Amino acid sequence: MKRLLILLLFCLRLSAYELSENYEFSDYTVYSDELVPNIPKKFEILQIPADKNQYRIDAQIIAKTFELNGFELNISKTRYINFTRHSPIDFTPIKQQLAQMLTEFYPAIHIQEIIITPRGYLAKLGKNVHGEFDKRFYQNATGTFYVLDNEGLRHYLDYTVNATLGVLHTNQKVSRKESLNGFNTLLKTIPFQSFKDKPLTALPAHPSRFRSNLKPMQLLTLRNIEEIPLVLKNTPVTVELQNGAVVIEFEATATQEGLLYDIITIQKNDGKRAKAKVIGENRVELQ
């Protein structure tokens, strides 16, 4: 019986309404449905002082008001509730700026919505306002940026992008140094989210291979692939030797991989080794 009671209380606790840490307000009178939109009863929660653009209150006080009206709040993860006055600013230009920036990285991205939330009350901003975003903004659907007002002061804002993006995935198990192609990958539409690196939205223009073994349905980013070297280890290469106006060519074996203009070691037919610069596919220039 005691265990049943504990389980019942636990279930009731799980079903309790939860609050966020931050809310915006337009009216200084805050009602229950502004904090919990799906609550079946509307009642007054508090009056925010008219001279306050930001207001902070102990979550226990809010919870007590709900309790007096017959509702339980789960505030185990929330100690204080922060209220910020709604800023009467049209953020459309900044939304358009961010949308354009994302489209430059991902031409096929489908953006449903961009939400911008100031971290404090903003009464106005200067003309031609421009957002300053992190260099890796394209890896995250959420983030922080700042704008400058007419006095040159920074104002920080948060953004959320609701969008979908077609990203390449492996369609089978692949091995390290295996070539990346249309037979071992597929394009899958996923929500734009947080990526460790820029996701691959198409096969690279240059021949590429996998950096490591990967499982099927692995999302691919730039860190998962590398360009296939023009010269591979233990393969024959044509060596050029410039002698005045005369170019001499002979065959050798590469003992290292090399991309364009890399300096690698080659082994001549007499067994001697030398340094050479990669100048083309299976072609090097003796140094």
mmCIF file of N, CA, C and O in Angstrom, residues 131-180:
data_model
loop_
_atom_site.group_PDB
_atom_site.id
_atom_site.type_symbol
_atom_site.label_atom_id
_atom_site.label_comp_id
_atom_site.label_asym_id
_atom_site.label_seq_id
_atom_site.Cartn_x
_atom_site.Cartn_y
_atom_site.Cartn_z
ATOM 1 N N GLY A 131 22.871 42.261 -37.751
ATOM 2 C CA GLY A 131 23.225 41.296 -36.716
ATOM 3 C C GLY A 131 24.638 40.778 -36.900
ATOM 4 O O GLY A 131 25.075 40.507 -38.021
ATOM 5 N N GLU A 132 25.369 40.655 -35.805
ATOM 6 C CA GLU A 132 26.723 40.088 -35.812
ATOM 7 C C GLU A 132 26.643 38.674 -35.240
ATOM 8 O O GLU A 132 26.428 38.484 -34.046
ATOM 9 N N PHE A 133 26.811 37.674 -36.118
ATOM 10 C CA PHE A 133 26.633 36.282 -35.743
ATOM 11 C C PHE A 133 27.977 35.578 -35.573
ATOM 12 O O PHE A 133 28.996 35.991 -36.144
ATOM 13 N N ASP A 134 27.952 34.499 -34.807
ATOM 14 C CA ASP A 134 29.136 33.662 -34.631
ATOM 15 C C ASP A 134 29.552 33.062 -35.974
ATOM 16 O O ASP A 134 28.717 32.821 -36.844
ATOM 17 N N LYS A 135 30.846 32.816 -36.146
ATOM 18 C CA LYS A 135 31.350 32.274 -37.407
ATOM 19 C C LYS A 135 30.785 30.892 -37.717
ATOM 20 O O LYS A 135 30.753 30.477 -38.881
ATOM 21 N N ARG A 136 30.344 30.183 -36.689
ATOM 22 C CA ARG A 136 29.796 28.839 -36.905
ATOM 23 C C ARG A 136 28.280 28.816 -36.782
ATOM 24 O O ARG A 136 27.698 27.796 -36.427
ATOM 25 N N PHE A 137 27.642 29.926 -37.107
ATOM 26 C CA PHE A 137 26.186 30.005 -36.989
ATOM 27 C C PHE A 137 25.500 28.940 -37.832
ATOM 28 O O PHE A 137 24.413 28.458 -37.496
ATOM 29 N N TYR A 138 26.127 28.530 -38.929
ATOM 30 C CA TYR A 138 25.507 27.584 -39.864
ATOM 31 C C TYR A 138 25.448 26.155 -39.316
ATOM 32 O O TYR A 138 24.848 25.278 -39.930
ATOM 33 N N GLN A 139 26.074 25.929 -38.155
ATOM 34 C CA GLN A 139 26.061 24.597 -37.564
ATOM 35 C C GLN A 139 24.951 24.410 -36.532
ATOM 36 O O GLN A 139 24.754 23.297 -36.044
ATOM 37 N N ASN A 140 24.243 25.481 -36.197
ATOM 38 C CA ASN A 140 23.275 25.390 -35.106
ATOM 39 C C ASN A 140 21.960 26.073 -35.452
ATOM 40 O O ASN A 140 21.945 27.149 -36.056
ATOM 41 N N ALA A 141 20.867 25.441 -35.031
ATOM 42 C CA ALA A 141 19.535 26.022 -35.231
ATOM 43 C C ALA A 141 19.224 27.072 -34.178
ATOM 44 O O ALA A 141 18.282 27.848 -34.336
ATOM 45 N N THR A 142 19.990 27.105 -33.098
ATOM 46 C CA THR A 142 19.802 28.107 -32.056
ATOM 47 C C THR A 142 21.146 28.759 -31.755
ATOM 48 O O THR A 142 22.202 28.139 -31.918
ATOM 49 N N GLY A 143 21.097 30.010 -31.336
ATOM 50 C CA GLY A 143 22.345 30.695 -31.021
ATOM 51 C C GLY A 143 22.105 32.102 -30.528
ATOM 52 O O GLY A 143 20.965 32.525 -30.304
ATOM 53 N N THR A 144 23.189 32.828 -30.366
ATOM 54 C CA THR A 144 23.158 34.197 -29.857
ATOM 55 C C THR A 144 23.913 35.111 -30.813
ATOM 56 O O THR A 144 24.924 34.708 -31.402
ATOM 57 N N PHE A 145 23.437 36.323 -30.987
ATOM 58 C CA PHE A 145 24.127 37.326 -31.780
ATOM 59 C C PHE A 145 23.917 38.687 -31.124
ATOM 60 O O PHE A 145 23.202 38.797 -30.125
ATOM 61 N N TYR A 146 24.552 39.715 -31.650
ATOM 62 C CA TYR A 146 24.346 41.044 -31.082
ATOM 63 C C TYR A 146 24.156 42.075 -32.193
ATOM 64 O O TYR A 146 24.546 41.864 -33.349
ATOM 65 N N VAL A 147 23.532 43.171 -31.816
ATOM 66 C CA VAL A 147 23.372 44.323 -32.710
ATOM 67 C C VAL A 147 23.888 45.553 -31.975
ATOM 68 O O VAL A 147 23.947 45.581 -30.748
ATOM 69 N N LEU A 148 24.267 46.569 -32.739
ATOM 70 C CA LEU A 148 24.740 47.827 -32.169
ATOM 71 C C LEU A 148 23.655 48.880 -32.290
ATOM 72 O O LEU A 148 23.012 49.006 -33.336
ATOM 73 N N ASP A 149 23.441 49.652 -31.203
ATOM 74 C CA ASP A 149 22.480 50.751 -31.278
ATOM 75 C C ASP A 149 23.185 52.015 -31.767
ATOM 76 O O ASP A 149 24.366 51.988 -32.139
ATOM 77 N N ASN A 150 22.466 53.121 -31.769
ATOM 78 C CA ASN A 150 23.030 54.376 -32.285
ATOM 79 C C ASN A 150 24.215 54.879 -31.482
ATOM 80 O O ASN A 150 25.030 55.656 -31.976
ATOM 81 N N GLU A 151 24.304 54.439 -30.216
ATOM 82 C CA GLU A 151 25.425 54.853 -29.363
ATOM 83 C C GLU A 151 26.582 53.862 -29.433
ATOM 84 O O GLU A 151 27.584 54.019 -28.734
ATOM 85 N N GLY A 152 26.433 52.827 -30.247
ATOM 86 C CA GLY A 152 27.491 51.832 -30.380
ATOM 87 C C GLY A 152 27.486 50.775 -29.297
ATOM 88 O O GLY A 152 28.459 50.024 -29.165
ATOM 89 N N LEU A 153 26.410 50.707 -28.503
ATOM 90 C CA LEU A 153 26.313 49.695 -27.446
ATOM 91 C C LEU A 153 25.800 48.378 -28.015
ATOM 92 O O LEU A 153 24.936 48.364 -28.896
ATOM 93 N N ARG A 154 26.317 47.285 -27.494
ATOM 94 C CA ARG A 154 25.889 45.960 -27.944
ATOM 95 C C ARG A 154 24.617 45.527 -27.221
ATOM 96 O O ARG A 154 24.491 45.706 -26.010
ATOM 97 N N HIS A 155 23.704 44.928 -27.968
ATOM 98 C CA HIS A 155 22.502 44.320 -27.404
ATOM 99 C C HIS A 155 22.450 42.881 -27.898
ATOM 100 O O HIS A 155 22.453 42.634 -29.110
ATOM 101 N N TYR A 156 22.403 41.949 -26.956
ATOM 102 C CA TYR A 156 22.437 40.530 -27.315
ATOM 103 C C TYR A 156 21.029 39.974 -27.463
ATOM 104 O O TYR A 156 20.116 40.311 -26.702
ATOM 105 N N LEU A 157 20.873 39.112 -28.471
ATOM 106 C CA LEU A 157 19.588 38.489 -28.759
ATOM 107 C C LEU A 157 19.814 37.002 -29.040
ATOM 108 O O LEU A 157 20.908 36.587 -29.447
ATOM 109 N N ASP A 158 18.787 36.215 -28.824
ATOM 110 C CA ASP A 158 18.822 34.786 -29.131
ATOM 111 C C ASP A 158 17.972 34.524 -30.370
ATOM 112 O O ASP A 158 16.992 35.234 -30.635
ATOM 113 N N TYR A 159 18.356 33.514 -31.127
ATOM 114 C CA TYR A 159 17.566 33.155 -32.305
ATOM 115 C C TYR A 159 17.332 31.644 -32.352
ATOM 116 O O TYR A 159 18.109 30.849 -31.828
ATOM 117 N N THR A 160 16.227 31.276 -32.967
ATOM 118 C CA THR A 160 15.890 29.877 -33.223
ATOM 119 C C THR A 160 15.415 29.761 -34.658
ATOM 120 O O THR A 160 14.573 30.551 -35.106
ATOM 121 N N VAL A 161 15.971 28.800 -35.385
ATOM 122 C CA VAL A 161 15.589 28.576 -36.777
ATOM 123 C C VAL A 161 14.861 27.242 -36.878
ATOM 124 O O VAL A 161 15.411 26.197 -36.510
ATOM 125 N N ASN A 162 13.621 27.285 -37.340
ATOM 126 C CA ASN A 162 12.877 26.065 -37.626
ATOM 127 C C ASN A 162 12.956 25.818 -39.128
ATOM 128 O O ASN A 162 12.405 26.585 -39.928
ATOM 129 N N ALA A 163 13.676 24.776 -39.504
ATOM 130 C CA ALA A 163 13.911 24.514 -40.923
ATOM 131 C C ALA A 163 14.204 23.039 -41.141
ATOM 132 O O ALA A 163 14.459 22.283 -40.191
ATOM 133 N N THR A 164 14.171 22.623 -42.388
ATOM 134 C CA THR A 164 14.568 21.266 -42.772
ATOM 135 C C THR A 164 15.665 21.359 -43.820
ATOM 136 O O THR A 164 15.772 22.358 -44.551
ATOM 137 N N LEU A 165 16.454 20.309 -43.879
ATOM 138 C CA LEU A 165 17.634 20.323 -44.740
ATOM 139 C C LEU A 165 17.911 18.912 -45.249
ATOM 140 O O LEU A 165 17.848 17.947 -44.482
ATOM 141 N N GLY A 166 18.209 18.786 -46.526
ATOM 142 C CA GLY A 166 18.610 17.495 -47.081
ATOM 143 C C GLY A 166 20.082 17.255 -46.821
ATOM 144 O O GLY A 166 20.930 18.052 -47.244
ATOM 145 N N VAL A 167 20.413 16.176 -46.099
ATOM 146 C CA VAL A 167 21.799 15.880 -45.709
ATOM 147 C C VAL A 167 22.160 14.462 -46.143
ATOM 148 O O VAL A 167 21.351 13.543 -46.014
ATOM 149 N N LEU A 168 23.370 14.302 -46.652
ATOM 150 C CA LEU A 168 23.833 12.979 -47.064
ATOM 151 C C LEU A 168 24.043 12.081 -45.850
ATOM 152 O O LEU A 168 24.587 12.506 -44.828
ATOM 153 N N HIS A 169 23.619 10.822 -45.980
ATOM 154 C CA HIS A 169 23.842 9.782 -44.984
ATOM 155 C C HIS A 169 24.450 8.567 -45.677
ATOM 156 O O HIS A 169 24.246 8.367 -46.880
ATOM 157 N N THR A 170 25.175 7.757 -44.932
ATOM 158 C CA THR A 170 25.607 6.477 -45.487
ATOM 159 C C THR A 170 24.388 5.568 -45.598
ATOM 160 O O THR A 170 23.513 5.596 -44.730
ATOM 161 N N ASN A 171 24.306 4.788 -46.637
ATOM 162 C CA ASN A 171 23.194 3.837 -46.753
ATOM 163 C C ASN A 171 23.630 2.399 -46.504
ATOM 164 O O ASN A 171 22.852 1.460 -46.651
ATOM 165 N N GLN A 172 24.903 2.256 -46.118
ATOM 166 C CA GLN A 172 25.470 0.947 -45.793
ATOM 167 C C GLN A 172 26.729 1.164 -44.960
ATOM 168 O O GLN A 172 27.163 2.303 -44.781
ATOM 169 N N LYS A 173 27.272 0.102 -44.474
ATOM 170 C CA LYS A 173 28.530 0.207 -43.742
ATOM 171 C C LYS A 173 29.642 0.563 -44.721
ATOM 172 O O LYS A 173 29.760 -0.041 -45.788
ATOM 173 N N VAL A 174 30.445 1.574 -44.359
ATOM 174 C CA VAL A 174 31.541 1.990 -45.241
ATOM 175 C C VAL A 174 32.863 1.887 -44.483
ATOM 176 O O VAL A 174 32.900 1.946 -43.253
ATOM 177 N N SER A 175 33.943 1.755 -45.239
ATOM 178 C CA SER A 175 35.268 1.568 -44.651
ATOM 179 C C SER A 175 36.140 2.798 -44.867
ATOM 180 O O SER A 175 35.899 3.610 -45.775
ATOM 181 N N ARG A 176 37.117 2.933 -44.018
ATOM 182 C CA ARG A 176 38.083 4.029 -44.129
ATOM 183 C C ARG A 176 38.759 3.988 -45.494
ATOM 184 O O ARG A 176 39.126 2.922 -45.996
ATOM 185 N N LYS A 177 38.886 5.116 -46.129
ATOM 186 C CA LYS A 177 39.491 5.323 -47.440
ATOM 187 C C LYS A 177 38.624 4.821 -48.591
ATOM 188 O O LYS A 177 39.043 4.848 -49.746
ATOM 189 N N GLU A 178 37.398 4.394 -48.280
ATOM 190 C CA GLU A 178 36.469 4.023 -49.349
ATOM 191 C C GLU A 178 35.964 5.290 -50.023
ATOM 192 O O GLU A 178 35.675 6.293 -49.374
ATOM 193 N N SER A 179 35.834 5.248 -51.335
ATOM 194 C CA SER A 179 35.382 6.425 -52.080
ATOM 195 C C SER A 179 33.938 6.767 -51.750
ATOM 196 O O SER A 179 33.087 5.889 -51.593
ATOM 197 N N LEU A 180 33.670 8.055 -51.651
ATOM 198 C CA LEU A 180 32.318 8.562 -51.415
ATOM 199 C C LEU A 180 31.624 8.690 -52.771
ATOM 200 O O LEU A 180 32.141 9.331 -53.684
#
